[in-house]
Coordinates of C-alpha atoms in Angstrom, one line a residue:
M1 CA 166.1 5.4 95.5
M2 CA 168.6 6.3 98.1
T3 CA 166.8 8.0 99.6
Y4 CA 165.0 4.8 100.6
L5 CA 168.0 4.0 103.4
F6 CA 167.1 6.5 105.7
A7 CA 164.5 4.2 106.3
F8 CA 167.3 1.8 108.5
L9 CA 167.2 4.6 111.1
A10 CA 163.8 3.9 111.7
L11 CA 165.2 0.5 113.3
T12 CA 167.3 0.4 116.9
L13 CA 170.6 1.2 116.0
Q14 CA 172.5 0.2 120.0
P15 CA 174.2 -3.2 119.3
S16 CA 173.5 -4.6 122.6
I17 CA 169.5 -4.4 122.5
W18 CA 170.5 -6.4 119.4
K19 CA 172.8 -9.1 121.4
H20 CA 170.8 -9.2 123.8
Y21 CA 167.2 -9.9 121.6
G22 CA 168.1 -10.9 118.2
K23 CA 166.7 -14.1 118.4
S24 CA 163.4 -13.2 119.5
R25 CA 160.8 -13.2 117.6
F26 CA 158.5 -10.4 119.1
F27 CA 161.8 -8.1 118.5
L28 CA 162.3 -8.9 114.5
F29 CA 159.4 -8.8 114.4
L30 CA 159.3 -5.3 115.7
Q31 CA 162.2 -4.3 113.8
G32 CA 160.0 -5.3 110.4
A33 CA 156.8 -3.1 111.4
R34 CA 159.6 -0.4 112.1
F35 CA 160.9 -1.2 108.9
A36 CA 158.1 -0.5 107.0
S37 CA 157.3 2.2 108.9
G38 CA 160.4 4.3 107.7
L39 CA 160.0 3.0 104.2
L40 CA 156.1 4.3 104.4
I41 CA 157.8 7.7 106.2
V42 CA 160.1 8.4 103.6
F43 CA 157.4 6.6 100.9
V44 CA 155.2 9.8 101.5
L45 CA 157.6 12.6 102.5
T46 CA 159.6 12.2 98.6
Y47 CA 156.4 11.2 97.2
F48 CA 153.1 13.4 97.5
S49 CA 155.1 15.6 100.1
L50 CA 157.6 16.2 97.3
I51 CA 160.3 17.4 99.7
D52 CA 163.3 18.7 99.2
Q53 CA 166.5 15.7 99.6
S54 CA 168.9 17.9 100.9
W55 CA 170.6 17.9 104.4
Q56 CA 168.1 21.0 105.5
A57 CA 165.0 18.7 105.1
F58 CA 166.5 15.6 106.9
F59 CA 167.4 17.6 110.4
S60 CA 164.4 20.1 110.2
I61 CA 162.0 17.0 109.4
G62 CA 164.0 13.7 109.7
T63 CA 164.7 14.6 113.6
L64 CA 161.1 14.3 114.3
F65 CA 160.8 10.5 113.2
L66 CA 164.5 9.1 114.2
G67 CA 163.3 11.1 117.5
I68 CA 160.5 8.8 118.1
F69 CA 161.7 6.2 116.2
M70 CA 164.6 5.4 119.3
L71 CA 162.0 6.8 121.8
L72 CA 159.8 3.3 120.7
D73 CA 162.8 1.5 122.5
L74 CA 162.6 2.4 125.8
I75 CA 160.6 -1.1 126.1
F76 CA 164.3 -2.1 125.7
V77 CA 165.9 0.5 128.5
R78 CA 167.1 -2.5 131.1
V79 CA 168.7 -4.3 129.0
P80 CA 173.1 -2.3 129.5
Y81 CA 173.4 0.8 127.5
G82 CA 169.4 0.2 126.8
S83 CA 169.5 4.2 127.7
V84 CA 171.4 5.5 125.3
T85 CA 169.1 5.1 122.0
P86 CA 165.9 7.1 124.1
L87 CA 167.9 9.8 125.7
I88 CA 169.2 10.3 121.5
G89 CA 165.6 10.4 120.5
A90 CA 164.8 12.9 123.6
L91 CA 167.6 14.9 121.7
C92 CA 165.8 15.0 118.8
L93 CA 163.0 15.6 119.8
L94 CA 164.2 18.8 121.8
F95 CA 166.1 19.3 118.2
F96 CA 162.7 19.5 115.9
S97 CA 161.4 21.6 118.5
F98 CA 163.8 24.0 118.8
I99 CA 163.9 25.1 115.8
H100 CA 160.4 25.0 114.2
F101 CA 159.1 26.7 117.3
L102 CA 162.3 29.1 119.4
Y103 CA 164.5 29.7 116.3
P104 CA 162.3 30.8 114.1
L105 CA 162.1 33.8 116.8
M106 CA 165.4 34.1 117.2
Q107 CA 165.9 35.2 113.3
T108 CA 163.6 38.2 113.5
K109 CA 166.6 40.2 113.1
A110 CA 168.7 38.1 110.3
E111 CA 164.9 37.9 108.5
Y112 CA 165.1 42.3 108.4
Q113 CA 168.7 42.5 107.7
F114 CA 168.1 39.7 104.5
I115 CA 165.4 41.9 102.6
S116 CA 166.8 45.4 103.5
G117 CA 169.9 43.9 101.7
R118 CA 168.1 44.2 98.4
T119 CA 165.8 47.2 99.5
T120 CA 166.6 50.9 98.3
I121 CA 164.8 53.7 99.6
V122 CA 163.4 56.4 97.8
T123 CA 161.0 59.3 98.4
K124 CA 158.8 59.6 95.6
K125 CA 158.2 57.5 92.2
E126 CA 159.4 59.9 89.5
E127 CA 157.4 58.5 86.6
S128 CA 153.9 58.7 85.7
M129 CA 152.1 55.6 84.9
D130 CA 151.1 55.2 80.6
E131 CA 147.4 54.9 81.5
Q132 CA 147.3 52.8 78.4
H133 CA 148.4 50.2 80.7
I134 CA 146.7 50.1 83.3
P135 CA 145.3 47.4 84.8
V136 CA 141.0 48.5 85.2
V137 CA 140.0 45.0 84.5
P138 CA 139.5 43.3 88.6
E139 CA 140.2 40.4 88.7
P140 CA 137.2 38.7 90.5
Y141 CA 135.2 40.2 87.0
A142 CA 137.6 38.7 84.7
R143 CA 137.0 34.5 86.7
Y144 CA 133.4 36.1 86.1
K145 CA 134.0 36.3 82.5
S146 CA 136.2 32.9 82.4
E147 CA 133.5 30.9 84.1
K148 CA 131.2 32.2 81.8
L149 CA 133.3 30.5 79.0
L150 CA 134.6 27.7 80.4
G151 CA 131.0 26.9 80.8
E152 CA 130.6 26.8 77.3
I153 CA 133.5 24.0 76.6
A154 CA 132.4 20.5 75.7
H155 CA 132.7 17.7 78.7
V156 CA 132.8 20.7 81.0
S157 CA 132.1 18.8 84.4
Y158 CA 136.1 17.8 83.8
Y159 CA 137.7 20.7 84.6
E160 CA 137.7 23.6 87.3
L161 CA 138.9 27.4 86.4
G162 CA 142.9 27.7 88.2
H163 CA 144.6 30.6 89.8
T164 CA 143.8 33.5 87.2
S165 CA 147.4 36.1 87.7
L166 CA 148.1 39.2 85.8
Q167 CA 149.8 38.9 82.2
K168 CA 151.8 40.4 80.2
I169 CA 151.5 39.3 76.8
D170 CA 152.9 40.8 72.9
G171 CA 152.9 43.9 75.6
T172 CA 148.8 44.0 76.3
L173 CA 147.8 43.1 79.8
Y174 CA 146.4 40.3 80.2
W175 CA 144.0 38.4 83.1
V176 CA 145.3 34.0 82.5
T177 CA 143.8 31.5 84.3
P178 CA 144.9 28.1 83.5
I179 CA 141.8 25.6 83.4
E180 CA 142.1 22.4 85.6
L181 CA 141.0 19.0 86.2
N182 CA 138.3 18.3 88.5
G183 CA 139.2 15.7 90.9
F184 CA 141.0 11.8 90.1
F185 CA 138.0 10.2 88.1
K186 CA 137.9 13.2 85.4
W187 CA 142.3 13.0 85.7
L188 CA 141.5 9.4 84.4
K189 CA 139.1 10.2 82.0
S190 CA 140.2 13.4 80.6
G191 CA 144.0 13.3 81.3
E192 CA 144.6 16.4 79.5
V193 CA 142.9 19.8 79.8
P194 CA 142.5 22.0 76.5
G195 CA 143.6 24.6 77.1
Y196 CA 143.6 28.0 79.2
I197 CA 141.0 31.5 79.2
K198 CA 142.8 35.4 79.2
M199 CA 140.8 38.3 79.4
S200 CA 142.3 41.6 78.5
A201 CA 143.4 44.0 82.1
E202 CA 143.3 47.1 80.1
D203 CA 139.8 46.9 77.6
E204 CA 136.6 46.7 80.3
N205 CA 134.7 45.7 77.1
A206 CA 136.9 43.0 76.9
N207 CA 135.1 39.2 75.9
A208 CA 137.4 36.4 78.1
V209 CA 138.9 33.9 74.7
L210 CA 140.0 30.3 75.1
V211 CA 143.1 30.0 74.0
R212 CA 143.5 26.0 72.7
S213 CA 146.9 24.4 74.1
K214 CA 146.9 20.9 74.8
M215 CA 148.5 20.6 78.9
K216 CA 149.2 17.5 79.5
Y217 CA 151.4 18.9 83.2
V218 CA 149.1 20.3 85.6
P219 CA 149.3 20.8 88.8
S220 CA 145.7 19.2 89.2
A221 CA 146.8 16.1 87.5
Y222 CA 147.7 12.8 90.0
F223 CA 150.7 10.6 89.7
N224 CA 153.6 11.3 87.1
D225 CA 151.0 13.7 85.6
N226 CA 151.3 16.0 88.7
L227 CA 153.1 19.2 87.4
K228 CA 155.3 19.5 90.7
R229 CA 155.7 16.0 91.0
H230 CA 156.9 15.3 88.0
V231 CA 159.6 18.4 87.7
R232 CA 160.8 16.4 91.4
L233 CA 161.7 13.6 89.5
A234 CA 164.3 15.1 87.6
Y235 CA 165.3 17.7 90.1
S236 CA 165.5 16.9 93.3
N237 CA 167.6 18.1 95.6
P238 CA 166.6 22.2 95.4
V239 CA 163.5 23.9 96.6
L240 CA 160.7 23.9 94.9
F241 CA 158.2 27.1 95.7
A242 CA 154.5 27.5 93.9
A243 CA 154.6 28.2 89.9
S244 CA 153.0 30.6 87.8
F245 CA 151.2 30.0 84.6
E246 CA 152.7 32.5 81.6
P247 CA 152.4 31.8 78.5
D248 CA 155.0 33.1 76.1
D249 CA 154.4 36.2 74.1
S250 CA 153.0 33.9 71.0
G251 CA 150.7 32.4 73.5
K252 CA 152.3 29.4 73.7
P253 CA 151.3 28.2 77.8
Y254 CA 154.3 27.2 80.4
Y255 CA 154.7 27.4 83.7
V256 CA 157.1 28.6 85.5
M257 CA 158.6 26.8 88.8
P258 CA 160.7 29.2 90.9
Y259 CA 163.7 27.0 92.8
G260 CA 166.5 28.0 95.1
Y261 CA 166.7 27.2 99.0
Y262 CA 166.3 28.2 102.6
Q263 CA 169.1 30.0 104.5
K264 CA 169.0 29.8 108.5
L265 CA 167.8 26.2 108.9
R266 CA 164.8 26.9 106.6
Q267 CA 163.9 30.4 107.5
I268 CA 164.5 32.5 105.2
P269 CA 163.6 31.4 101.3
N270 CA 166.3 32.3 99.1
I271 CA 165.0 32.4 95.1
K272 CA 168.1 31.6 92.7
G273 CA 166.0 30.7 89.1
V274 CA 163.4 29.0 87.7
I275 CA 162.2 25.5 85.8
L276 CA 160.7 26.3 82.5
I277 CA 157.9 23.5 81.8
D278 CA 155.8 22.7 78.8
P279 CA 152.7 21.5 79.9
E280 CA 152.6 19.9 76.3
N281 CA 154.8 17.3 76.4
G282 CA 156.6 18.1 79.7
S283 CA 160.0 19.3 78.5
M284 CA 161.6 21.1 81.8
K285 CA 164.9 23.7 81.2
R286 CA 166.6 25.5 84.6
Y287 CA 167.6 28.9 84.3
P288 CA 169.6 31.2 86.9
I289 CA 167.7 34.2 88.2
D290 CA 169.7 36.4 86.1
K291 CA 169.2 34.0 82.6
V292 CA 165.5 34.2 82.4
P293 CA 163.4 34.3 79.6
T294 CA 162.5 37.6 78.8
F295 CA 158.6 37.1 78.6
V296 CA 158.5 35.4 82.4
D297 CA 156.8 38.0 84.4
Q298 CA 156.9 36.1 87.9
V299 CA 159.7 34.8 89.5
I300 CA 158.7 35.9 93.1
P301 CA 155.9 34.4 94.3
S302 CA 153.5 35.7 95.3
K303 CA 153.6 34.0 99.2
V304 CA 157.2 35.0 99.4
A305 CA 157.5 38.4 98.4
E306 CA 154.7 38.3 101.3
M307 CA 156.9 37.2 103.7
W308 CA 159.5 39.8 103.2
N309 CA 156.8 42.6 103.4
Q310 CA 156.4 41.7 106.7
W311 CA 159.9 40.9 107.5
Y312 CA 161.0 44.7 105.7
G313 CA 158.1 46.0 108.3
E314 CA 157.4 44.1 111.3
N315 CA 160.9 42.6 112.1
V316 CA 163.3 46.3 112.1
H317 CA 164.1 45.7 116.0
G318 CA 164.5 42.0 116.7
Y319 CA 161.1 40.6 118.2
W320 CA 160.5 42.0 121.7
N321 CA 160.7 45.4 119.9
K322 CA 158.0 43.5 117.6
L323 CA 155.6 42.5 120.3
L324 CA 156.0 45.2 122.6
A325 CA 157.2 48.4 121.9
Q326 CA 157.0 48.4 118.1
E327 CA 159.2 51.2 117.5
D328 CA 159.5 52.1 113.9
I329 CA 157.1 49.6 112.3
K330 CA 155.2 49.2 109.7
K331 CA 152.5 47.0 108.8
P332 CA 152.0 45.7 105.2
T333 CA 148.7 46.1 104.1
A334 CA 146.1 42.5 105.2
W335 CA 143.5 41.8 102.9
S336 CA 140.7 39.6 103.7
Q337 CA 139.9 38.4 100.0
S338 CA 143.3 38.3 98.2
D339 CA 146.7 37.7 98.0
E340 CA 149.1 40.7 100.3
V341 CA 150.9 42.1 97.2
N342 CA 149.1 42.9 94.3
G343 CA 150.5 42.6 90.6
V344 CA 151.6 46.4 89.2
F345 CA 153.4 46.8 86.0
D346 CA 155.1 49.7 85.4
R347 CA 156.0 52.2 82.8
R348 CA 158.1 49.7 81.0
L349 CA 155.7 47.0 81.1
R350 CA 158.1 44.7 84.6
L351 CA 155.8 43.3 87.0
N352 CA 156.1 44.6 90.8
W353 CA 154.4 43.2 93.5
F354 CA 152.5 46.2 95.4
T355 CA 151.6 46.7 98.8
D356 CA 151.6 49.9 101.1
F357 CA 152.1 50.0 105.0
T358 CA 150.9 51.4 108.0
R359 CA 151.1 52.2 111.6
P360 CA 150.2 49.0 114.1
K361 CA 147.1 51.4 114.7
S362 CA 144.8 49.5 113.7
G363 CA 141.8 51.0 111.3
S364 CA 144.6 53.1 110.2
G365 CA 143.3 55.1 107.3
A366 CA 147.3 56.2 106.3
M367 CA 149.9 54.8 105.0
V368 CA 153.3 55.1 106.1
G369 CA 154.8 54.3 102.4
Y370 CA 154.3 51.6 99.6
S371 CA 157.0 49.1 98.7
M372 CA 157.5 47.8 94.8
L373 CA 159.1 43.8 94.4
N374 CA 160.5 43.4 91.4
T375 CA 158.8 40.4 90.4
R376 CA 162.0 39.1 88.3
T377 CA 164.9 40.2 90.5
G378 CA 163.9 40.0 93.7
K379 CA 164.7 43.6 94.4
M380 CA 162.5 45.9 96.5
T381 CA 162.1 49.5 96.5
Y382 CA 160.3 50.8 99.3
Y383 CA 159.0 54.4 99.1
S384 CA 158.8 56.9 102.0
G385 CA 157.6 59.5 100.2
A386 CA 153.9 57.6 100.8
N387 CA 153.6 58.9 104.4
G388 CA 150.3 60.7 105.4
L389 CA 148.4 59.5 101.9
L390 CA 145.4 57.7 101.8
N391 CA 146.0 53.6 102.1
G392 CA 144.6 51.0 99.8
K393 CA 141.3 50.5 102.3
S394 CA 140.7 54.5 102.9
A395 CA 140.5 54.6 99.5
M396 CA 137.6 51.2 99.2
N397 CA 136.0 52.3 101.7
I398 CA 135.8 56.0 99.6
A399 CA 134.3 53.8 96.1
E400 CA 131.6 51.9 98.2
K401 CA 130.3 55.4 99.9
T402 CA 130.6 57.0 96.7
F403 CA 128.4 54.1 95.0
K404 CA 126.8 52.9 98.3
Q405 CA 122.8 53.6 96.9
N406 CA 124.2 50.7 94.1
R407 CA 125.7 48.6 97.2
Y408 CA 128.7 48.3 94.9
N409 CA 131.4 46.4 96.0
A410 CA 135.0 47.6 95.4
G411 CA 137.9 45.1 94.0
I412 CA 141.8 45.4 95.8
P413 CA 143.2 48.6 94.5
T414 CA 146.4 49.5 93.0
L415 CA 148.2 52.2 93.4
Y416 CA 149.9 54.3 90.2
T417 CA 151.2 57.3 89.9
I418 CA 149.0 58.9 86.8
Y419 CA 149.8 62.2 86.1
G420 CA 152.1 63.3 88.6
Q421 CA 149.9 62.0 90.6
E422 CA 150.0 59.3 93.6
T423 CA 146.2 58.1 92.5
W424 CA 143.8 54.3 93.4
V425 CA 142.2 52.4 90.7
V426 CA 140.1 51.2 92.2
P427 CA 137.3 48.6 90.7
L428 CA 133.3 48.4 91.8
M429 CA 131.3 44.8 90.9
D430 CA 127.7 44.5 91.9
S431 CA 127.2 41.5 94.2
N432 CA 127.7 38.7 91.1
D433 CA 131.3 40.5 90.3
V434 CA 130.3 42.2 87.7
L435 CA 132.3 45.7 87.4
R436 CA 130.4 48.0 86.9
E437 CA 131.8 51.7 87.1
M438 CA 135.5 52.6 87.7
M439 CA 137.1 54.7 90.4
L440 CA 140.4 57.3 90.9
V441 CA 140.9 58.6 94.1
N442 CA 143.7 60.5 94.6
A443 CA 146.4 59.4 97.6
K444 CA 146.6 62.6 98.7
N445 CA 143.3 64.2 98.3
E446 CA 140.2 61.9 99.1
S447 CA 137.7 64.4 97.5
V448 CA 139.3 64.7 94.0
Y449 CA 138.2 61.3 92.1
S450 CA 136.9 60.3 89.1
A451 CA 134.2 58.0 88.3
E452 CA 133.8 56.4 85.1
T453 CA 132.1 53.1 83.3
D454 CA 134.6 53.8 80.4
K455 CA 138.1 53.8 81.1
Q456 CA 138.9 57.0 78.8
T457 CA 136.1 59.2 80.0
L458 CA 137.6 58.0 83.3
F459 CA 141.4 59.6 82.4
D460 CA 139.7 62.5 80.0
N461 CA 137.9 63.6 83.8
Y462 CA 140.3 63.2 86.2
K463 CA 142.8 64.8 84.6
Y464 CA 140.1 68.1 84.4
I465 CA 139.8 67.5 88.4
L466 CA 143.5 67.8 88.9
A467 CA 143.4 71.2 86.4
T468 CA 140.6 72.5 88.6
K469 CA 140.7 71.3 92.5
M470 CA 144.7 71.0 93.4
T471 CA 146.0 73.6 91.2
N472 CA 147.1 75.7 94.8
D473 CA 148.6 72.5 95.5
T474 CA 152.2 72.8 95.7
S475 CA 154.0 70.1 96.8
V476 CA 151.9 67.3 95.3
P477 CA 154.8 65.4 92.6
T478 CA 155.3 66.4 89.1
D479 CA 156.9 63.8 86.9
H480 CA 160.6 65.8 86.1
A481 CA 160.8 63.2 83.4
H482 CA 158.3 63.3 81.4
L483 CA 158.1 67.6 81.6
K484 CA 158.3 70.1 78.3
T485 CA 158.4 73.3 77.4
V486 CA 156.3 74.5 74.2
K487 CA 156.4 78.3 72.6
G488 CA 154.0 78.7 70.0
T489 CA 151.1 80.9 69.4
I490 CA 147.7 80.1 69.6
D491 CA 145.3 79.6 66.6
K492 CA 142.1 78.0 68.1
I493 CA 140.7 78.2 71.9
Y494 CA 137.2 77.6 73.6
K495 CA 136.3 79.4 77.3
Y496 CA 133.7 77.9 79.9
Q497 CA 132.3 78.3 83.1
D498 CA 132.5 75.3 85.2
D499 CA 129.1 75.5 87.2
Q500 CA 131.0 73.3 90.7
T501 CA 134.1 75.4 90.8
H502 CA 132.9 78.6 89.4
Q503 CA 136.2 78.7 87.1
T504 CA 137.1 79.7 83.6
L505 CA 138.3 76.6 81.6
I506 CA 140.2 77.7 78.6
E507 CA 141.3 75.0 76.2
F508 CA 143.6 75.5 73.3
M509 CA 145.5 74.5 70.5
L510 CA 149.2 75.9 68.6
Q511 CA 149.6 76.5 65.6
G512 CA 152.2 73.3 64.2
Y513 CA 150.4 70.9 67.1
K514 CA 147.3 68.4 67.8
R515 CA 147.5 68.8 70.8
I516 CA 144.9 70.3 72.8
Y517 CA 146.0 72.6 76.2
T518 CA 143.9 73.1 79.4
V519 CA 144.5 75.2 82.1
S520 CA 142.5 77.5 84.0
S521 CA 141.9 80.4 86.3
D522 CA 142.5 79.9 89.1
Q523 CA 146.5 78.4 87.3
N524 CA 147.1 81.4 85.5
P525 CA 144.4 84.6 86.0
Y526 CA 145.4 86.4 82.6
A527 CA 144.2 83.4 81.2
V528 CA 140.9 84.1 80.3
F529 CA 141.7 87.1 78.3
L530 CA 143.6 84.9 75.8
E531 CA 142.8 85.0 71.9
N532 CA 143.6 83.7 69.1
G533 CA 147.6 85.3 67.9
D534 CA 148.7 85.5 71.3
K535 CA 152.0 83.6 72.2
V536 CA 152.5 81.4 75.2
S537 CA 154.6 79.6 77.0
V538 CA 153.4 76.3 78.5
V539 CA 155.2 73.5 80.6
Y540 CA 153.2 70.3 80.4
T541 CA 152.9 66.5 81.5
D542 CA 154.4 65.2 78.4
T543 CA 152.0 62.0 77.1
S544 CA 150.3 59.8 74.8
E545 CA 146.8 61.6 74.8
V546 CA 145.4 64.4 72.8
M547 CA 144.4 66.3 76.4
T548 CA 147.2 68.1 78.2
I549 CA 147.2 69.0 81.8
I550 CA 149.3 72.8 81.6
Q551 CA 151.2 72.4 84.4
K552 CA 152.7 76.3 83.7
L553 CA 151.2 78.6 81.4
K554 CA 153.4 82.0 80.7
I555 CA 152.3 84.6 78.2
E556 CA 155.0 85.8 76.4
T557 CA 152.7 88.8 74.1
T558 CA 149.5 88.9 73.2
K559 CA 148.4 90.7 69.2

């Protein structure tokens, strides 16, 4: 309630004016109207806009209204010292204009220093992804399946789908979509939503599943049931950022509301922690950023990550360089139908916001690097060694042209390190957002790709193509962290000719091992003479798959 005391600033603040007009009915009526307007403005800002109640908010927003009210005293300018408050009002408006239009242009260097201070630059990503945890199901297809399931819920007209996000639940990746209320009168009728919908992001054959869990405090509710208003009533001072919906490992739903503050007069958002809300009963708990529960994947909102990436790429030498010379500038990819950052889980199943960077030149098909921003800590890693690789839009173009006759639309691609190769994972959908094909496009060589309708065959074929088409590429990054060497005796062997590459492929097994090792005649011409009983030394990338591509083969002895 203390906030409503700011409504008194809407009154005439010049004592000489009160002394001269204090007994006038018109003057008193005018003051009453101004005070009521002040109360209304404070109510709108606090109850509807849910603005943080801080001095930065007052200087950033309050100076506009204070300046307007003070300028209204121009009608009393003939009173002694009557021009003082209009003059102060004009200065308030000038200050408001300065901090909203000119001051931000002066902070480009500070913005770059803020994000560069939490960025580590590396040349390449060393470890491969576990292909079992690479999501091949695109978000539009997950929403398509979720929409179908939503139609089976009782009173379906009350509800609609909320924002779909990629989540880790008990070690598996899912597309998770909370159910939201469909308007004010549906909220009055229902008062709660029945749960949320999840669908596997790793299994293209999975169906969407409704998880029933009554939720009252949601973003689409009204009055004090509205999620953000419910949090703001308990926490009036911190800046509240966009909430994410995240079930824990048992499937119980929570909303995660990041909080923090702004630096440089509301120019630089700095996340300091989260508020965890139980949407069923509204209970809340506040966690600093280093104490966030382990099941929470996202602390840094995607919009904040987009802003930080843009600063890192474009603000390196300040505003005028960004506008004119553009020296050392790199631009994050701008997607027309999605956020500019995409959620990518690494090998340890930690969520990162990913985006690739290109040159400022319009239509550039190559990236100059890419970034991975840890969504829990806000620390960013920039991979500079990706210079010259295909960017995401080029990967989409290749995928769509490969299936030009089918008129498939490429979904937003994501970049992973697969078998030591930086590879774009591109889903292809028809006009109804139904998943039709999955494609792996090598980021270094666009002619190296695999396209299949099922995940297992997709990765098997890609591994085969890498063995036959990239054997002479010594500069291709390998996964040194997972390279292993094994020596043994061949006890099973199979050879066949590849009609496309005119190479001989040799597959064999070693005594005491269950893996099937694959090598091409281009890798080792002597491999075509291998037989059962030969002793070999094999260097390979250790994955969980049965079939393994050999990095290096040494023939020790022959029988």
